[in-house]
Amino acid sequence: MSDRKLKFYAWGYEDEVVTKDEIASMEKKWSKYLGIKDYKVTPPPTLDEITVPASRVNPPASLARICTTEKYERLAHTYGSSAHDYSRAFRRDFSNPPDVVAYPRNERDVLDVLDWCSNDNIAVTPYGGGSSVVGGVEPSRDTRYAGTLSLDLRYLNQVLEIDKESECARVQAGIFGPELERQLKPSGLTMRFFLQSFEFSTLGGWIATRAAGHYATIATQIDDHVQSMRVATPSGMYESRRFPVSGAGPNPDRVFIGSEGALGVITEAWIRLRKRPTYRKSVTVKFADFYKGADAVRVISQSGLYPANCRLIDAFEAEFNGAGDGTHSILVLGFESADHPVDHWLARAIEICGDYGGTAEVPDAPDSHKAGSAGQWRDTFIRAPYYREHAIARGVMRETFETCITWDRFKDFHQNFTDAMRKAVQDVTGRPGTASCRFTHIYPDGPAPYFTYHGYGDQDRLVEQFWDIKRAISSAMVRFGGTITHHHALGRDHREWYDRERPDLFAKAFEAMKSELDPRWILNPGIHIDPPK
């Protein structure tokens, strides 16, 4: 593990900085689109100015070697990485840190921690990289518990076994994305599961939150990559058998994929891999009409071409990220293979785009996937989490809402939802904001649209304004027919709308499963369902 310290209040390591030029560029954009004339900058919090409440519980001597109540550790495990989280951190509000942070070194440690917490009525929050943007790693505030513990799995970080013949690997769940790929590289295999939080998220976190990765088609969600897994629960260890596929009843792993630590702590998994790609080709396609671009993407999604990248980005978002001039939407379109050249597949996809008025920009570069408008958008996309704290420090709110909808309903949904976003920002802040959309993933039956808004808020009331906007926009998302989340998970922030989406009978079945696996209901209480009264 690296000795570098992560910021306890924001994204990245303490020694990482956003340059003055980057900040100046962002301020220029915010001024242009939000009408800001000057900025009052709130400095980031420091350890010295934060007072944390005394820990309510003390670990037993047998667990002292893996547990800590040190101030920095508790602060660093208080929040995830959403704008709402950062706004509370900049308010210096760390009133609900975990009482204890545990760093297990093996499965036995995990089980011992769960035994202690079950016996002493301590709520446990499994913790991967802390990249949740939906309140998924916050300690419970339920006063029925004697205390809270954050269970950080970062030391379970090894690739234990590689089956090159089947292209699979057995991997511990606490491994971070870059370390996973580093350990896989000598085998010539890759998981190829690159998401925006890749640098600071873990395999176990991807599985627990049912994350979606790099590929726009085929193997998009983590479900497609999990072959089997081991899970530590207060009732003992769960282990599924390893098959390519099985028709023997319901797939038991599906219970834990997306369960967000409410049923058990994922300790390792067999994951499906692929050979590292050697053939890659990308283009940027320009569309004067966003909906014509959506039509082209729909046909591509139903064509059997299966591009690795197929991200339609509206004109405003393209312009904001330096990938366009605001007059056209762009489609970042790419193919890759470890087996064969992909020129024919790309050519056919470009032909489909041409049928809907798209014009391809083919960069003359060996690494075409890193060049041109596509490369500019990609670089800004990866860098975006580092800008969030600087936006919050200036009162600039930027938040995202992602969903999934069938093709037949997309156009109406997009129009209604975008209007609702703009109205919510205007109503809450009293000023116009921005609203934009891109596709992150596509399926034959519908896209996964990803919406972003910017607004200029009141620095003294950012927390409240975030929630007022969140409630209005989330309600609109469900009202207009979208799911409350495609890949950001539920956490605590989405519970209100998940309850409307989830069948009542399933909630009762989930409650029965949780009571069997977690009899004292200590695991991430409030996620999915509330503890019994």
JSON list of N, CA and C in Angstrom, two decimals, residues 34 36 40 42 83 87-88 90-91 391-397 425-431 453-469:
[
{"chain": "A", "resi": 34, "resn": "LEU", "atom": "N", "xyz": [-22.59, 30.85, -15.74]},
{"chain": "A", "resi": 34, "resn": "LEU", "atom": "CA", "xyz": [-23.41, 31.11, -14.55]},
{"chain": "A", "resi": 34, "resn": "LEU", "atom": "C", "xyz": [-23.46, 32.59, -14.19]},
{"chain": "A", "resi": 36, "resn": "ILE", "atom": "N", "xyz": [-21.09, 34.61, -12.99]},
{"chain": "A", "resi": 36, "resn": "ILE", "atom": "CA", "xyz": [-20.38, 34.97, -11.75]},
{"chain": "A", "resi": 36, "resn": "ILE", "atom": "C", "xyz": [-19.33, 36.03, -12.07]},
{"chain": "A", "resi": 40, "resn": "LYS", "atom": "N", "xyz": [-15.74, 34.43, -3.95]},
{"chain": "A", "resi": 40, "resn": "LYS", "atom": "CA", "xyz": [-15.32, 34.34, -2.56]},
{"chain": "A", "resi": 40, "resn": "LYS", "atom": "C", "xyz": [-14.92, 32.88, -2.34]},
{"chain": "A", "resi": 42, "resn": "THR", "atom": "N", "xyz": [-13.73, 29.77, -0.10]},
{"chain": "A", "resi": 42, "resn": "THR", "atom": "CA", "xyz": [-13.63, 29.20, 1.24]},
{"chain": "A", "resi": 42, "resn": "THR", "atom": "C", "xyz": [-12.44, 28.25, 1.28]},
{"chain": "A", "resi": 83, "resn": "ALA", "atom": "N", "xyz": [-20.78, 16.05, -4.20]},
{"chain": "A", "resi": 83, "resn": "ALA", "atom": "CA", "xyz": [-20.74, 17.49, -3.93]},
{"chain": "A", "resi": 83, "resn": "ALA", "atom": "C", "xyz": [-21.41, 17.80, -2.60]},
{"chain": "A", "resi": 87, "resn": "SER", "atom": "N", "xyz": [-19.57, 19.70, 0.41]},
{"chain": "A", "resi": 87, "resn": "SER", "atom": "CA", "xyz": [-20.13, 20.95, 0.96]},
{"chain": "A", "resi": 87, "resn": "SER", "atom": "C", "xyz": [-20.23, 20.87, 2.48]},
{"chain": "A", "resi": 88, "resn": "ARG", "atom": "N", "xyz": [-20.53, 19.68, 3.01]},
{"chain": "A", "resi": 88, "resn": "ARG", "atom": "CA", "xyz": [-20.54, 19.52, 4.47]},
{"chain": "A", "resi": 88, "resn": "ARG", "atom": "C", "xyz": [-19.14, 19.58, 5.05]},
{"chain": "A", "resi": 90, "resn": "PHE", "atom": "N", "xyz": [-16.62, 21.29, 3.80]},
{"chain": "A", "resi": 90, "resn": "PHE", "atom": "CA", "xyz": [-16.18, 22.69, 3.77]},
{"chain": "A", "resi": 90, "resn": "PHE", "atom": "C", "xyz": [-16.93, 23.52, 4.81]},
{"chain": "A", "resi": 91, "resn": "ARG", "atom": "N", "xyz": [-18.06, 23.02, 5.29]},
{"chain": "A", "resi": 91, "resn": "ARG", "atom": "CA", "xyz": [-18.77, 23.66, 6.39]},
{"chain": "A", "resi": 91, "resn": "ARG", "atom": "C", "xyz": [-18.13, 23.29, 7.74]},
{"chain": "A", "resi": 391, "resn": "ALA", "atom": "N", "xyz": [-14.80, 23.83, -6.89]},
{"chain": "A", "resi": 391, "resn": "ALA", "atom": "CA", "xyz": [-16.13, 24.37, -7.19]},
{"chain": "A", "resi": 391, "resn": "ALA", "atom": "C", "xyz": [-16.88, 24.67, -5.89]},
{"chain": "A", "resi": 392, "resn": "ILE", "atom": "N", "xyz": [-16.88, 23.71, -4.97]},
{"chain": "A", "resi": 392, "resn": "ILE", "atom": "CA", "xyz": [-17.58, 23.90, -3.70]},
{"chain": "A", "resi": 392, "resn": "ILE", "atom": "C", "xyz": [-17.01, 25.10, -2.95]},
{"chain": "A", "resi": 393, "resn": "ALA", "atom": "N", "xyz": [-15.69, 25.26, -2.97]},
{"chain": "A", "resi": 393, "resn": "ALA", "atom": "CA", "xyz": [-15.05, 26.38, -2.27]},
{"chain": "A", "resi": 393, "resn": "ALA", "atom": "C", "xyz": [-15.51, 27.73, -2.81]},
{"chain": "A", "resi": 394, "resn": "ARG", "atom": "N", "xyz": [-16.05, 27.72, -4.03]},
{"chain": "A", "resi": 394, "resn": "ARG", "atom": "CA", "xyz": [-16.50, 28.97, -4.67]},
{"chain": "A", "resi": 394, "resn": "ARG", "atom": "C", "xyz": [-18.02, 29.06, -4.76]},
{"chain": "A", "resi": 395, "resn": "GLY", "atom": "N", "xyz": [-18.72, 28.12, -4.17]},
{"chain": "A", "resi": 395, "resn": "GLY", "atom": "CA", "xyz": [-20.19, 28.16, -4.20]},
{"chain": "A", "resi": 395, "resn": "GLY", "atom": "C", "xyz": [-20.79, 27.63, -5.47]},
{"chain": "A", "resi": 396, "resn": "VAL", "atom": "N", "xyz": [-19.98, 26.96, -6.31]},
{"chain": "A", "resi": 396, "resn": "VAL", "atom": "CA", "xyz": [-20.48, 26.40, -7.57]},
{"chain": "A", "resi": 396, "resn": "VAL", "atom": "C", "xyz": [-20.92, 24.96, -7.32]},
{"chain": "A", "resi": 397, "resn": "MET", "atom": "N", "xyz": [-22.16, 24.70, -7.61]},
{"chain": "A", "resi": 397, "resn": "MET", "atom": "CA", "xyz": [-22.71, 23.36, -7.45]},
{"chain": "A", "resi": 397, "resn": "MET", "atom": "C", "xyz": [-22.70, 22.65, -8.79]},
{"chain": "A", "resi": 425, "resn": "VAL", "atom": "N", "xyz": [-32.89, 24.18, -10.42]},
{"chain": "A", "resi": 425, "resn": "VAL", "atom": "CA", "xyz": [-31.75, 25.04, -10.10]},
{"chain": "A", "resi": 425, "resn": "VAL", "atom": "C", "xyz": [-32.19, 26.49, -9.99]},
{"chain": "A", "resi": 426, "resn": "GLN", "atom": "N", "xyz": [-33.04, 26.92, -10.91]},
{"chain": "A", "resi": 426, "resn": "GLN", "atom": "CA", "xyz": [-33.54, 28.30, -10.90]},
{"chain": "A", "resi": 426, "resn": "GLN", "atom": "C", "xyz": [-34.37, 28.56, -9.63]},
{"chain": "A", "resi": 427, "resn": "ASP", "atom": "N", "xyz": [-35.27, 27.65, -9.30]},
{"chain": "A", "resi": 427, "resn": "ASP", "atom": "CA", "xyz": [-36.15, 27.83, -8.14]},
{"chain": "A", "resi": 427, "resn": "ASP", "atom": "C", "xyz": [-35.36, 27.88, -6.84]},
{"chain": "A", "resi": 428, "resn": "VAL", "atom": "N", "xyz": [-34.33, 27.06, -6.71]},
{"chain": "A", "resi": 428, "resn": "VAL", "atom": "CA", "xyz": [-33.61, 26.96, -5.44]},
{"chain": "A", "resi": 428, "resn": "VAL", "atom": "C", "xyz": [-32.58, 28.07, -5.29]},
{"chain": "A", "resi": 429, "resn": "THR", "atom": "N", "xyz": [-31.84, 28.37, -6.36]},
{"chain": "A", "resi": 429, "resn": "THR", "atom": "CA", "xyz": [-30.76, 29.35, -6.24]},
{"chain": "A", "resi": 429, "resn": "THR", "atom": "C", "xyz": [-31.18, 30.76, -6.63]},
{"chain": "A", "resi": 430, "resn": "GLY", "atom": "N", "xyz": [-32.32, 30.88, -7.36]},
{"chain": "A", "resi": 430, "resn": "GLY", "atom": "CA", "xyz": [-32.74, 32.19, -7.84]},
{"chain": "A", "resi": 430, "resn": "GLY", "atom": "C", "xyz": [-31.97, 32.66, -9.05]},
{"chain": "A", "resi": 431, "resn": "ARG", "atom": "N", "xyz": [-31.16, 31.76, -9.64]},
{"chain": "A", "resi": 431, "resn": "ARG", "atom": "CA", "xyz": [-30.33, 32.11, -10.80]},
{"chain": "A", "resi": 431, "resn": "ARG", "atom": "C", "xyz": [-30.42, 30.99, -11.83]},
{"chain": "A", "resi": 453, "resn": "TYR", "atom": "N", "xyz": [-25.84, 19.13, -13.96]},
{"chain": "A", "resi": 453, "resn": "TYR", "atom": "CA", "xyz": [-26.23, 20.54, -13.84]},
{"chain": "A", "resi": 453, "resn": "TYR", "atom": "C", "xyz": [-25.11, 21.31, -13.13]},
{"chain": "A", "resi": 454, "resn": "HIS", "atom": "N", "xyz": [-25.03, 22.59, -13.43]},
{"chain": "A", "resi": 454, "resn": "HIS", "atom": "CA", "xyz": [-24.20, 23.53, -12.69]},
{"chain": "A", "resi": 454, "resn": "HIS", "atom": "C", "xyz": [-25.12, 24.64, -12.18]},
{"chain": "A", "resi": 455, "resn": "GLY", "atom": "N", "xyz": [-24.88, 25.08, -10.97]},
{"chain": "A", "resi": 455, "resn": "GLY", "atom": "CA", "xyz": [-25.62, 26.19, -10.41]},
{"chain": "A", "resi": 455, "resn": "GLY", "atom": "C", "xyz": [-24.75, 26.96, -9.44]},
{"chain": "A", "resi": 456, "resn": "TYR", "atom": "N", "xyz": [-25.06, 28.23, -9.25]},
{"chain": "A", "resi": 456, "resn": "TYR", "atom": "CA", "xyz": [-24.29, 29.06, -8.32]},
{"chain": "A", "resi": 456, "resn": "TYR", "atom": "C", "xyz": [-25.15, 29.29, -7.08]},
{"chain": "A", "resi": 457, "resn": "GLY", "atom": "N", "xyz": [-24.69, 28.74, -5.96]},
{"chain": "A", "resi": 457, "resn": "GLY", "atom": "CA", "xyz": [-25.49, 28.77, -4.76]},
{"chain": "A", "resi": 457, "resn": "GLY", "atom": "C", "xyz": [-25.00, 29.75, -3.72]},
{"chain": "A", "resi": 458, "resn": "ASP", "atom": "N", "xyz": [-25.66, 29.70, -2.59]},
{"chain": "A", "resi": 458, "resn": "ASP", "atom": "CA", "xyz": [-25.31, 30.50, -1.43]},
{"chain": "A", "resi": 458, "resn": "ASP", "atom": "C", "xyz": [-24.35, 29.68, -0.58]},
{"chain": "A", "resi": 459, "resn": "GLN", "atom": "N", "xyz": [-23.11, 30.14, -0.42]},
{"chain": "A", "resi": 459, "resn": "GLN", "atom": "CA", "xyz": [-22.11, 29.34, 0.28]},
{"chain": "A", "resi": 459, "resn": "GLN", "atom": "C", "xyz": [-22.50, 29.00, 1.71]},
{"chain": "A", "resi": 460, "resn": "ASP", "atom": "N", "xyz": [-23.36, 29.81, 2.31]},
{"chain": "A", "resi": 460, "resn": "ASP", "atom": "CA", "xyz": [-23.81, 29.51, 3.68]},
{"chain": "A", "resi": 460, "resn": "ASP", "atom": "C", "xyz": [-24.92, 28.47, 3.70]},
{"chain": "A", "resi": 461, "resn": "ARG", "atom": "N", "xyz": [-25.51, 28.19, 2.53]},
{"chain": "A", "resi": 461, "resn": "ARG", "atom": "CA", "xyz": [-26.65, 27.27, 2.50]},
{"chain": "A", "resi": 461, "resn": "ARG", "atom": "C", "xyz": [-26.49, 26.18, 1.43]},
{"chain": "A", "resi": 462, "resn": "LEU", "atom": "N", "xyz": [-25.25, 25.89, 1.04]},
{"chain": "A", "resi": 462, "resn": "LEU", "atom": "CA", "xyz": [-25.04, 24.92, -0.03]},
{"chain": "A", "resi": 462, "resn": "LEU", "atom": "C", "xyz": [-25.63, 23.56, 0.29]},
{"chain": "A", "resi": 463, "resn": "VAL", "atom": "N", "xyz": [-25.45, 23.10, 1.53]},
{"chain": "A", "resi": 463, "resn": "VAL", "atom": "CA", "xyz": [-25.95, 21.77, 1.90]},
{"chain": "A", "resi": 463, "resn": "VAL", "atom": "C", "xyz": [-27.45, 21.69, 1.70]},
{"chain": "A", "resi": 464, "resn": "GLU", "atom": "N", "xyz": [-28.16, 22.69, 2.19]},
{"chain": "A", "resi": 464, "resn": "GLU", "atom": "CA", "xyz": [-29.62, 22.70, 2.07]},
{"chain": "A", "resi": 464, "resn": "GLU", "atom": "C", "xyz": [-30.05, 22.86, 0.61]},
{"chain": "A", "resi": 465, "resn": "GLN", "atom": "N", "xyz": [-29.34, 23.71, -0.14]},
{"chain": "A", "resi": 465, "resn": "GLN", "atom": "CA", "xyz": [-29.69, 23.90, -1.54]},
{"chain": "A", "resi": 465, "resn": "GLN", "atom": "C", "xyz": [-29.45, 22.65, -2.37]},
{"chain": "A", "resi": 466, "resn": "PHE", "atom": "N", "xyz": [-28.37, 21.94, -2.08]},
{"chain": "A", "resi": 466, "resn": "PHE", "atom": "CA", "xyz": [-28.13, 20.68, -2.77]},
{"chain": "A", "resi": 466, "resn": "PHE", "atom": "C", "xyz": [-29.29, 19.73, -2.59]},
{"chain": "A", "resi": 467, "resn": "TRP", "atom": "N", "xyz": [-29.77, 19.63, -1.36]},
{"chain": "A", "resi": 467, "resn": "TRP", "atom": "CA", "xyz": [-30.86, 18.68, -1.10]},
{"chain": "A", "resi": 467, "resn": "TRP", "atom": "C", "xyz": [-32.18, 19.14, -1.70]},
{"chain": "A", "resi": 468, "resn": "ASP", "atom": "N", "xyz": [-32.43, 20.43, -1.71]},
{"chain": "A", "resi": 468, "resn": "ASP", "atom": "CA", "xyz": [-33.66, 20.91, -2.35]},
{"chain": "A", "resi": 468, "resn": "ASP", "atom": "C", "xyz": [-33.65, 20.59, -3.84]},
{"chain": "A", "resi": 469, "resn": "ILE", "atom": "N", "xyz": [-32.50, 20.78, -4.47]},
{"chain": "A", "resi": 469, "resn": "ILE", "atom": "CA", "xyz": [-32.38, 20.46, -5.90]},
{"chain": "A", "resi": 469, "resn": "ILE", "atom": "C", "xyz": [-32.44, 18.95, -6.11]}
]
